[in-house]
GROMACS .gro file of C-alpha atoms in nm:
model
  406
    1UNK     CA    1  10.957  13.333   9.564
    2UNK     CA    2  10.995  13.689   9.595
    3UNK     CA    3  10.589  13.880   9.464
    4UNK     CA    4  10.611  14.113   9.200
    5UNK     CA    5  10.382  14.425   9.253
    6UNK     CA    6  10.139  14.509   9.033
    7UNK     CA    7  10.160  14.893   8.912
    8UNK     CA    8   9.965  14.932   8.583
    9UNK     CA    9  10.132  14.661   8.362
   10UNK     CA   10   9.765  14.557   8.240
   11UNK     CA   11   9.777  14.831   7.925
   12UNK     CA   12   9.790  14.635   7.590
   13UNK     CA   13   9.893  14.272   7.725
   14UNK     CA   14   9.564  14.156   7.612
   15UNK     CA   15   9.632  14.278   7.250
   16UNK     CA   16   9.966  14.137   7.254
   17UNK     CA   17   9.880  13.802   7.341
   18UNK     CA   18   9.687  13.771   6.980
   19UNK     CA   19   9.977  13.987   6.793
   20UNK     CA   20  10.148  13.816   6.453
   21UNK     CA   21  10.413  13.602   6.621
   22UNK     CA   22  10.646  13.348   6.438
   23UNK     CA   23  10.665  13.006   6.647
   24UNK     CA   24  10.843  12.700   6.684
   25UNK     CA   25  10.547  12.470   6.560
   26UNK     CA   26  10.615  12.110   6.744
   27UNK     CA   27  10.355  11.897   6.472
   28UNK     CA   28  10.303  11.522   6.603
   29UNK     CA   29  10.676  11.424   6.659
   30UNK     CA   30  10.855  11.673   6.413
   31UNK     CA   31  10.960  12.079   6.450
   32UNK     CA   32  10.834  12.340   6.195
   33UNK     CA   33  10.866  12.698   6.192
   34UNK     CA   34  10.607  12.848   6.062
   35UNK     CA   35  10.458  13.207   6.045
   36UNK     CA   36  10.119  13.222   6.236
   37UNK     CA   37   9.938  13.543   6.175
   38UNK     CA   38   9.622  13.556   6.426
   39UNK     CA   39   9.274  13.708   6.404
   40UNK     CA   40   9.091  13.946   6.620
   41UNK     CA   41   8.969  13.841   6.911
   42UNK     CA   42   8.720  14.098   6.924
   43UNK     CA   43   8.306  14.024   6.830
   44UNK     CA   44   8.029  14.228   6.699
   45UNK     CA   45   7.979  14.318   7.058
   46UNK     CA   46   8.323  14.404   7.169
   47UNK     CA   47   8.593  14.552   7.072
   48UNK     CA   48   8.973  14.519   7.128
   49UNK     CA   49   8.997  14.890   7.257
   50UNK     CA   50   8.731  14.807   7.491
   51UNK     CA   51   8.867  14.492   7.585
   52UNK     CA   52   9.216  14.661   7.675
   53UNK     CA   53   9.034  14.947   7.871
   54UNK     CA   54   8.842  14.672   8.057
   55UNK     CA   55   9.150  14.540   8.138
   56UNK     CA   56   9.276  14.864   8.307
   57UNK     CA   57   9.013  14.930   8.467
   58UNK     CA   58   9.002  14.584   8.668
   59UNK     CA   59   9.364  14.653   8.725
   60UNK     CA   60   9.318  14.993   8.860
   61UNK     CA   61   9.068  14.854   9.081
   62UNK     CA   62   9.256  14.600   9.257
   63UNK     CA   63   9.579  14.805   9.282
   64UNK     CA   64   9.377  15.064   9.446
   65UNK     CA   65   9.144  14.859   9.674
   66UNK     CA   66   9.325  14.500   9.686
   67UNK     CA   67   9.346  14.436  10.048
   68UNK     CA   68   9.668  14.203  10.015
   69UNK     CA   69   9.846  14.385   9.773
   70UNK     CA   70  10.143  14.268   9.862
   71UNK     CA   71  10.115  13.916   9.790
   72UNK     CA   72  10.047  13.981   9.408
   73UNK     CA   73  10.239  13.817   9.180
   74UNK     CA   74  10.227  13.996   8.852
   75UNK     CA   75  10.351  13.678   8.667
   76UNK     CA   76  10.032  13.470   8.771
   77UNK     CA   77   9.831  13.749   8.659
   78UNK     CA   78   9.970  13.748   8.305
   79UNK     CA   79   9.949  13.355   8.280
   80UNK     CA   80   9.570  13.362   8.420
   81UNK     CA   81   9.508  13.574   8.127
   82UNK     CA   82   9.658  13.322   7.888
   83UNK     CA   83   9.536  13.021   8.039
   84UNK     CA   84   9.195  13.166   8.079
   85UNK     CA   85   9.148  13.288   7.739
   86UNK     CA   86   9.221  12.906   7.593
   87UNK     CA   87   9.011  12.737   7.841
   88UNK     CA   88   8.707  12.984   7.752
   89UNK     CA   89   8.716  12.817   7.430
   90UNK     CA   90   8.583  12.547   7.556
   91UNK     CA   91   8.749  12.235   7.449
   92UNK     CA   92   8.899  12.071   7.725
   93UNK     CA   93   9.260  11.988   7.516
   94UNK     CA   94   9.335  12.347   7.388
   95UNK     CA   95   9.555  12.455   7.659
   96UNK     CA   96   9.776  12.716   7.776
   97UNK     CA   97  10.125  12.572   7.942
   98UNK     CA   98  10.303  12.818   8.120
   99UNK     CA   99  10.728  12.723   8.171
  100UNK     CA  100  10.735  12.450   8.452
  101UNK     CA  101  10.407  12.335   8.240
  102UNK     CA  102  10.579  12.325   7.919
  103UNK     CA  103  10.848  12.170   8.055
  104UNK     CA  104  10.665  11.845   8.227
  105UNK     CA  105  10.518  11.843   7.889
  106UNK     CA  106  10.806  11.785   7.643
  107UNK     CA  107  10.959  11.549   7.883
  108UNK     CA  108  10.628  11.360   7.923
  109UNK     CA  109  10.554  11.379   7.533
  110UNK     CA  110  10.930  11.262   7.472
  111UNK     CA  111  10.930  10.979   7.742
  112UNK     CA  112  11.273  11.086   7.842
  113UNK     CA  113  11.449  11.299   8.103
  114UNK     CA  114  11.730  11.345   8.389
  115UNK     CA  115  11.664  11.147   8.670
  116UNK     CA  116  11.706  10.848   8.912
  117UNK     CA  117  11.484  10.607   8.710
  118UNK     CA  118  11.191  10.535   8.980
  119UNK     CA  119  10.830  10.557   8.985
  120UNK     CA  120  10.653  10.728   9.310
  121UNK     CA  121  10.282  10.683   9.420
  122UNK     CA  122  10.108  10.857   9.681
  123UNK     CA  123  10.034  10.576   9.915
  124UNK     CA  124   9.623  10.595   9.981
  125UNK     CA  125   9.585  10.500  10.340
  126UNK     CA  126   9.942  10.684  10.495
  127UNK     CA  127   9.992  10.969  10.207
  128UNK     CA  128  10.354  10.886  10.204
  129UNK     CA  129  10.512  10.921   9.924
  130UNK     CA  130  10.665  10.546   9.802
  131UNK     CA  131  10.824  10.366   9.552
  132UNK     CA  132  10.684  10.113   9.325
  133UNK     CA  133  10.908  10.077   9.044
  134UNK     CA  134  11.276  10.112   9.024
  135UNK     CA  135  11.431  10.085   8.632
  136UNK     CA  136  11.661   9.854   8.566
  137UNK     CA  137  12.045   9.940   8.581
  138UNK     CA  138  11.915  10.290   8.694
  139UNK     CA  139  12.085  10.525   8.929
  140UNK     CA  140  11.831  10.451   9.130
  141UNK     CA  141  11.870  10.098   9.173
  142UNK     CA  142  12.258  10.140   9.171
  143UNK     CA  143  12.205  10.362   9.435
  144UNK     CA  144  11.990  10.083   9.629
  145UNK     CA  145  11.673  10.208   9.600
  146UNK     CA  146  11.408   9.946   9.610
  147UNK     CA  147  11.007   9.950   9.569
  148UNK     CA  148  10.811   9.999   9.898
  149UNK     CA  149  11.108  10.242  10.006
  150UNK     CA  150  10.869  10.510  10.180
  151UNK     CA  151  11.042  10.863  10.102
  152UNK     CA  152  11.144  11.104  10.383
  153UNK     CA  153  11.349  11.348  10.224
  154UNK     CA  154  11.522  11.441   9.894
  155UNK     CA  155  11.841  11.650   9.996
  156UNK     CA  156  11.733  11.906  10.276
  157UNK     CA  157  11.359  11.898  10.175
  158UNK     CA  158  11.114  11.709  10.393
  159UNK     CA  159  10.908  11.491  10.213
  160UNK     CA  160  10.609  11.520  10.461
  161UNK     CA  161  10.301  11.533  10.288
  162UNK     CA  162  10.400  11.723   9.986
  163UNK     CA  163  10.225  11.653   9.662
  164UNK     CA  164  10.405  11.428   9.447
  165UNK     CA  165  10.478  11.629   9.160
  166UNK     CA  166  10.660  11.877   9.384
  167UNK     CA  167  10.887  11.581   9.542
  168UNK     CA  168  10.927  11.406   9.154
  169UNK     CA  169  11.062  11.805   9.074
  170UNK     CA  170  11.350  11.775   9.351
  171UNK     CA  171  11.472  11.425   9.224
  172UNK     CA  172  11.480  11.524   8.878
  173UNK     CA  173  11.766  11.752   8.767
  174UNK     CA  174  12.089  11.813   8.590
  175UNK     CA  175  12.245  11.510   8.455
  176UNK     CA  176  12.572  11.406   8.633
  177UNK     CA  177  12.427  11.563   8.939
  178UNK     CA  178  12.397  11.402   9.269
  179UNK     CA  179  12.082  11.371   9.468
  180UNK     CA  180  12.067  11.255   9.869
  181UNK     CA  181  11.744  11.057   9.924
  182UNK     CA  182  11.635  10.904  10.227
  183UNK     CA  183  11.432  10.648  10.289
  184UNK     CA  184  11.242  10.426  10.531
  185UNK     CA  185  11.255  10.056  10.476
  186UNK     CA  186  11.128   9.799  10.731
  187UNK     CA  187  11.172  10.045  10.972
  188UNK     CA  188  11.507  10.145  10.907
  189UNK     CA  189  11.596  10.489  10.776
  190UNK     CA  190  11.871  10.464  10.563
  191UNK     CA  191  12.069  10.760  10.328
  192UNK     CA  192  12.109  10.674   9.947
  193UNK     CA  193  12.313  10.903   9.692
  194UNK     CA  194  12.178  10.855   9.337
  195UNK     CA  195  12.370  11.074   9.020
  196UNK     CA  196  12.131  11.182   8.802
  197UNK     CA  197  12.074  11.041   8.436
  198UNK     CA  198  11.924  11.038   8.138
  199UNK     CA  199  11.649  10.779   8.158
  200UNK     CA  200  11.429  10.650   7.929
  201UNK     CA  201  11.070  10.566   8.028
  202UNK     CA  202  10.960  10.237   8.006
  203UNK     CA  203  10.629  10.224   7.790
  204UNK     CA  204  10.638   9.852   7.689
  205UNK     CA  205  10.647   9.577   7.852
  206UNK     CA  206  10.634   9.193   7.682
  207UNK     CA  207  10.602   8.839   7.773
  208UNK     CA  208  10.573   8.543   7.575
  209UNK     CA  209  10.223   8.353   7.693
  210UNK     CA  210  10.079   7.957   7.699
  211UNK     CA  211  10.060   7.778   7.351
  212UNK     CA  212  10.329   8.044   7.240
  213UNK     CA  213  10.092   8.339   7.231
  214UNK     CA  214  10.302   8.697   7.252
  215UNK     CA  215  10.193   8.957   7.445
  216UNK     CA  216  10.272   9.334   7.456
  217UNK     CA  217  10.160   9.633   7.717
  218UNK     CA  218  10.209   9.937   7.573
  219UNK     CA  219  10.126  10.236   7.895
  220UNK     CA  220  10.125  10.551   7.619
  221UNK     CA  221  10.297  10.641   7.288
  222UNK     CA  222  10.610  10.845   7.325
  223UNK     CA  223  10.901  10.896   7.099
  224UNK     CA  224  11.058  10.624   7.267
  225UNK     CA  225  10.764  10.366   7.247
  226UNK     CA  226  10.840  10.284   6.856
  227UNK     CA  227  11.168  10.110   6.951
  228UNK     CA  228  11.055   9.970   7.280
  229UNK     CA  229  10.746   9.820   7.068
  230UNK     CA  230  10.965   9.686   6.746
  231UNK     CA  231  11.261   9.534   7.029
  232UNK     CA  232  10.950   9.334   7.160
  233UNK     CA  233  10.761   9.206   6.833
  234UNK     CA  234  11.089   9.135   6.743
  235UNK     CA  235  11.194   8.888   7.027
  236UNK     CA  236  10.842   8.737   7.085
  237UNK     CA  237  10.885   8.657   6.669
  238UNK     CA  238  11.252   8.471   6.748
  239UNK     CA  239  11.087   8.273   7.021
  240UNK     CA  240  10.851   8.161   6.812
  241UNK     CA  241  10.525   8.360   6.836
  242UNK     CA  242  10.196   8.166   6.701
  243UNK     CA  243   9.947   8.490   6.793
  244UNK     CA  244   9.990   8.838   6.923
  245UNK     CA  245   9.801   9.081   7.225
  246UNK     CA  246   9.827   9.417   7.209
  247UNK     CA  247   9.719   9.541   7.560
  248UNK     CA  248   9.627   9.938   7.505
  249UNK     CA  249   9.402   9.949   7.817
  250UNK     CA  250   9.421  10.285   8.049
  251UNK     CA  251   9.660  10.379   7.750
  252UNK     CA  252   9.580  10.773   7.734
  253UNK     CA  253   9.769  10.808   7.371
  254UNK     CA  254  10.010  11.047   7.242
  255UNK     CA  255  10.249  11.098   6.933
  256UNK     CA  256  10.091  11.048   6.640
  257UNK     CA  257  10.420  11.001   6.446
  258UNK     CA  258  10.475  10.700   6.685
  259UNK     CA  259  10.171  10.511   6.654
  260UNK     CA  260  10.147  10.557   6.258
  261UNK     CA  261  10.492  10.412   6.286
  262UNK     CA  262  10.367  10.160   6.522
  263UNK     CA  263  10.120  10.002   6.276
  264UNK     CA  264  10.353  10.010   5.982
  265UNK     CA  265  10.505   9.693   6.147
  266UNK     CA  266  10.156   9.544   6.123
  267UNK     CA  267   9.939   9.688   5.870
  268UNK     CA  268   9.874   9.595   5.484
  269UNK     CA  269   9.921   9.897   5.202
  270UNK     CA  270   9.676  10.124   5.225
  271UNK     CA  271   9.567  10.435   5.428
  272UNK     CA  272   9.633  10.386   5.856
  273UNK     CA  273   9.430  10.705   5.908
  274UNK     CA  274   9.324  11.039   5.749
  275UNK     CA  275   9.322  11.359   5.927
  276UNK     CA  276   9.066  11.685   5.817
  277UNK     CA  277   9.115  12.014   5.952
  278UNK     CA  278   8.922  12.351   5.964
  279UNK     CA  279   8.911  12.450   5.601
  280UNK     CA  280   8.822  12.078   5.527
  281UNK     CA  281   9.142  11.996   5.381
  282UNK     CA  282   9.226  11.578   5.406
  283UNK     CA  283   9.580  11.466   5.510
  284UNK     CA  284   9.606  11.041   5.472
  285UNK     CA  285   9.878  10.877   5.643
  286UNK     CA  286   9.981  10.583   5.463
  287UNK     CA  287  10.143  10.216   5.462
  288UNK     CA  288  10.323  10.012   5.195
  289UNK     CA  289  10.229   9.703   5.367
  290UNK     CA  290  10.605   9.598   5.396
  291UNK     CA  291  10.568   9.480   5.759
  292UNK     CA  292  10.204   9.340   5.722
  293UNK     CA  293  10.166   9.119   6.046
  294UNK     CA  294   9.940   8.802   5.919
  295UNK     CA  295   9.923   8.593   6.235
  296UNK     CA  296   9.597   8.633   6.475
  297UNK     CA  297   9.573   8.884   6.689
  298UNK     CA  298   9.389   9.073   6.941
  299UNK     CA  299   9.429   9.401   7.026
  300UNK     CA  300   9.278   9.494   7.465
  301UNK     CA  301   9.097   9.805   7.507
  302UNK     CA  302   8.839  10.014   7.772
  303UNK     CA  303   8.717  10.304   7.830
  304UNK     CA  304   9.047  10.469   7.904
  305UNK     CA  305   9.172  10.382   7.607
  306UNK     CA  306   9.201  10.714   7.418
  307UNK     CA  307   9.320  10.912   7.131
  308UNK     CA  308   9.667  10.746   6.955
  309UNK     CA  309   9.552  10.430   7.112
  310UNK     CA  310   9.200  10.456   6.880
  311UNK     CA  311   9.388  10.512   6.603
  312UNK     CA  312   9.597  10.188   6.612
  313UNK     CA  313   9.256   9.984   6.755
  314UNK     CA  314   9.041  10.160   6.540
  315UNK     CA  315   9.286  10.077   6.201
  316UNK     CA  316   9.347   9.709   6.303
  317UNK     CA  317   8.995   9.674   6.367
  318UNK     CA  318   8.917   9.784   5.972
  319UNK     CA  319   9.193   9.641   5.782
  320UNK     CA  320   9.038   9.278   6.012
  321UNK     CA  321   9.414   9.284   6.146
  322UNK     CA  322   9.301   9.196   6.490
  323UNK     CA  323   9.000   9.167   6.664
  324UNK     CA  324   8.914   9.415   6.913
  325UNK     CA  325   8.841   9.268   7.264
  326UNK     CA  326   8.697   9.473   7.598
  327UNK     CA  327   8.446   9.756   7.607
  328UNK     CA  328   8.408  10.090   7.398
  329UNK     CA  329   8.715  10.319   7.415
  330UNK     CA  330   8.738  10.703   7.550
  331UNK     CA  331   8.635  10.878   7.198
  332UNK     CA  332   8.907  11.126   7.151
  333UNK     CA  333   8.899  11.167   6.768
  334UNK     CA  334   9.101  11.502   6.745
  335UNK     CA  335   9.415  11.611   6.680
  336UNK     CA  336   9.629  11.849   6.873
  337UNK     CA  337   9.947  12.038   6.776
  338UNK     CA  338  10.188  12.191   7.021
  339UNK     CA  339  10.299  12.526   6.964
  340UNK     CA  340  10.628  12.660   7.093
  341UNK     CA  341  10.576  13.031   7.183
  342UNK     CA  342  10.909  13.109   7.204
  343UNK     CA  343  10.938  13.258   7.546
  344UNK     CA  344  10.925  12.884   7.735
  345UNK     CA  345  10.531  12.871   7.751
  346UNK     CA  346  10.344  12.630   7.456
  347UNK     CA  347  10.009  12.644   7.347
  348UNK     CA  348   9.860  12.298   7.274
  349UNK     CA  349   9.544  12.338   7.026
  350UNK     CA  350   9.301  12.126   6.871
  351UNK     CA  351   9.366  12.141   6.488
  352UNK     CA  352   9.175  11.872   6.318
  353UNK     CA  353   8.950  11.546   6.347
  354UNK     CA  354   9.092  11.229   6.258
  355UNK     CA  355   8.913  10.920   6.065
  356UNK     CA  356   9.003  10.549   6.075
  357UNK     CA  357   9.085  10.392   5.739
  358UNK     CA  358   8.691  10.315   5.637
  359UNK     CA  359   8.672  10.656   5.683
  360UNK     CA  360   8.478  10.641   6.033
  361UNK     CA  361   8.518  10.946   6.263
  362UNK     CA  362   8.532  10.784   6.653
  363UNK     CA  363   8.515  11.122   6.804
  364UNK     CA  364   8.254  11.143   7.094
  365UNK     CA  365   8.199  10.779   7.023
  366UNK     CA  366   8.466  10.562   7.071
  367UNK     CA  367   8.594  10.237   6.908
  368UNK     CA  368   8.342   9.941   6.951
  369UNK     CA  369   8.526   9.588   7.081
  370UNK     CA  370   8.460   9.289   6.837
  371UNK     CA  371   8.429   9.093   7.195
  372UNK     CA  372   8.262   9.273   7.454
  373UNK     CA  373   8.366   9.193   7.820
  374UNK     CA  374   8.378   9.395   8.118
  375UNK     CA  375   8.654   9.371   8.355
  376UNK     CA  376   8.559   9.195   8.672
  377UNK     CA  377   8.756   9.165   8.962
  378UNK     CA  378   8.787   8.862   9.135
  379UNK     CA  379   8.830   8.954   9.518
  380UNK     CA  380   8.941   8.576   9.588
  381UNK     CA  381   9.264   8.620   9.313
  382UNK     CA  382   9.318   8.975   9.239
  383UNK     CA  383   9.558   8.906   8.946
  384UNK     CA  384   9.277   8.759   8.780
  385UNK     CA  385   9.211   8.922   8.443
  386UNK     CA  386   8.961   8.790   8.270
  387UNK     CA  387   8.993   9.034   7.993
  388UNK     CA  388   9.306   8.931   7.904
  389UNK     CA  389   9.189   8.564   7.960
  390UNK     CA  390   8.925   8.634   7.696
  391UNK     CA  391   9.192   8.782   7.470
  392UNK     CA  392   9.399   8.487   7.516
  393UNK     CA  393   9.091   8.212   7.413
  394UNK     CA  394   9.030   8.436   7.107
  395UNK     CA  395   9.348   8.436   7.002
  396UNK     CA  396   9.428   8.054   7.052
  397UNK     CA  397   9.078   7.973   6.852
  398UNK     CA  398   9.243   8.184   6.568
  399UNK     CA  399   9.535   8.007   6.556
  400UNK     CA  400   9.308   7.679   6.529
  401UNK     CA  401   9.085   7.777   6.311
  402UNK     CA  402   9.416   7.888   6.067
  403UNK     CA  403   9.600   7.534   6.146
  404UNK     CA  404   9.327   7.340   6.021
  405UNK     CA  405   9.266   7.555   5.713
  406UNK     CA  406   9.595   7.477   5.606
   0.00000   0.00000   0.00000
């Protein structure tokens, strides 16, 4: 990419990063446009004129003694400054996203986006990029692309040892567009042509387990996770479901529209969780109790289980819904808005703390299981679980214990 000098552009950009603006507010699943007049960023010790002539004065500086001057990209400058002022804040989920950022962001946060429909991993012992998971009915798998295919290049570009997210950015593109990607399998190099589509991600997965106990994995909570996650309780409830696991482990969160939803399908009436922001104003989000789900259940947690994931353990676990089996989750008990700045770039800032039904904040402390068991693996069988064994016998002595009081 071609540099852009830098000749004096530092004058005022500080001041106009904090200027009234009027954004595209993107608030937990649903756009608002709203008018967001900001403070001063200036202290008792500082001002904004001496801010912006500190400014100037670094720039002058480097433009005059800068030794490679003509490698500076203006445009990195400018984002530094934006990034940089968010992360001096302090709180590791305000953050700055600059385009390409932003971008990754709304797909991620959506769970959709043009492509072949294929997971990559970065193999640990080669570094070659690989396949793990190819989508079914994708234009990756129509294409013939299977999992352990080891990825040499995508169109021109060598695959090499390129990090991933650079090599997942030349697959993905234009819908209806082709890409040429070869691959070596069992030795064999062989050139695939995949179109490109609009794929969906696959957040749930479901299987019906022994003595007709359901089970659900649910990876994060997207847009798209609500219907994945209502398609599955669904079928496991036509094949004849006696007990339910929900499996939230290394499950990092996400829309809180999506898991409120989530729980409406399993909650009674009453409050799934309550939000409180700055100015110490409460928001409850509520159920009717419509759905309520009244066979046992258990819901699998650890310590990676974080943010929209506490919210449906940490609700479950009050209303005595399920029981919560595993160890103590992450402790994210904040909320986080994403604000469209209109120019590509979002700002992603923490707005408020969240509170489980009984009212109990689990920020910095995490949800506590019901049944505590650490995950051991078993180096003789390593698709041993014995978490999800324990889930299982808690479950089944639920459903005993409910037969015989009948």
């Amino acid at each position: 990419m071609e540099q852009k000098k830098k000749k004096g552009y530092g004058a005022g950009i500080v001041t106009g990063i904090l200027a009234t603006v009027l954004v595209s507010l993107l608030l937990l699943g649903g756009f608002k446009v709203i008018t967001n007049t900001a403070g001063s960023y200036a202290s008792g010790k500082v001002t904004e004129k001496e801010v912006s002539k500190k400014l100037n004065k670094l720039n002058a500086l480097i433009d005059k003694y800068y030794l490679y001057e003509d490698e500076i990209d203006t445009d990195k400058l400018a984002e530094g400054i934006y990034s940089g002022y968010t992360s001096a804040l302090g709180d590791k989920y305000t953050v700055y996203y600059d385009e390409d950022e932003t971008k990754a962001l709304m797909e991620s946060t959506s769970g959709t986006f043009s492509g072949v429909g294929a997971t990559l991993t970065k193999d640990a012992d080669t570094g070659y990029a690989t396949i793990v998971n190819v989508y079914e009915d994708s234009p990756a798998e129509k294409a013939g692309l299977k999992a352990g295919d080891i990825l040499e290049k995508i169109d021109d570009h060598e695959v090499g040892d390129e990090q991933l997210d650079t090599v997942v950015s030349w697959i993905k593109g234009e819908k209806g567009t082709d890409v040429k990607i070869t691959v070596l399998r069992d030795g064999e190099e062989l050139e695939l042509t995949a179109t490109r589509d609009t794929i969906e991600v696959k957040t749930v997965s479901y299987e019906m387990k022994e003595n007709q106990i359901g089970y659900i994995r649910v990876s994060e909570f997207d847009t798209v996770t609500y219907d994945q996650f209502k398609e599955a309780l669904d079928d496991l409830e036509k094949q004849g479901m006696q007990g339910l696991i929900v499996d939230l482990r290394n499950n990092p969160g996400g829309s809180l529209d999506t898991v409120t939803n989530m729980l409406r399908l399993l909650l009674p009436e009453g409050t799934i969780v309550s939000t409180k922001d700055k100015n110490g104003k409460t928001d409850e989000i509520t159920c009717d109790g419509t759905h309520e789900f009244k066979k046992p259940m258990a819901v699998l947690v650890n310590q990676y289980s974080a943010s929209a994931s506490e919210i449906f353990s940490g609700a479950v676990q009050d209303y005595g819904t399920a029981k919560i089996v595993g160890v103590t989750t992450y402790g994210k008990g904040v909320v986080q808005q994403l604000m469209d700045l209109g120019d590509g770039t979002c700002l992603k800032v923490t707005i408020a703390e969240y509170y489980t039904p009984n009212g109990r904040s689990i920020n910095g402390k995490g949800v506590e299981p019901d049944v505590e068991v650490e995950y051991q693996y078993d180096e003789e069988n390593p698709k041993a679980d014995n978490q999800l064994d324990q889930a299982l016998s808690t479950v089944q002595e639920e459903i005993v214990e409910s037969t015989q009081n009948r």
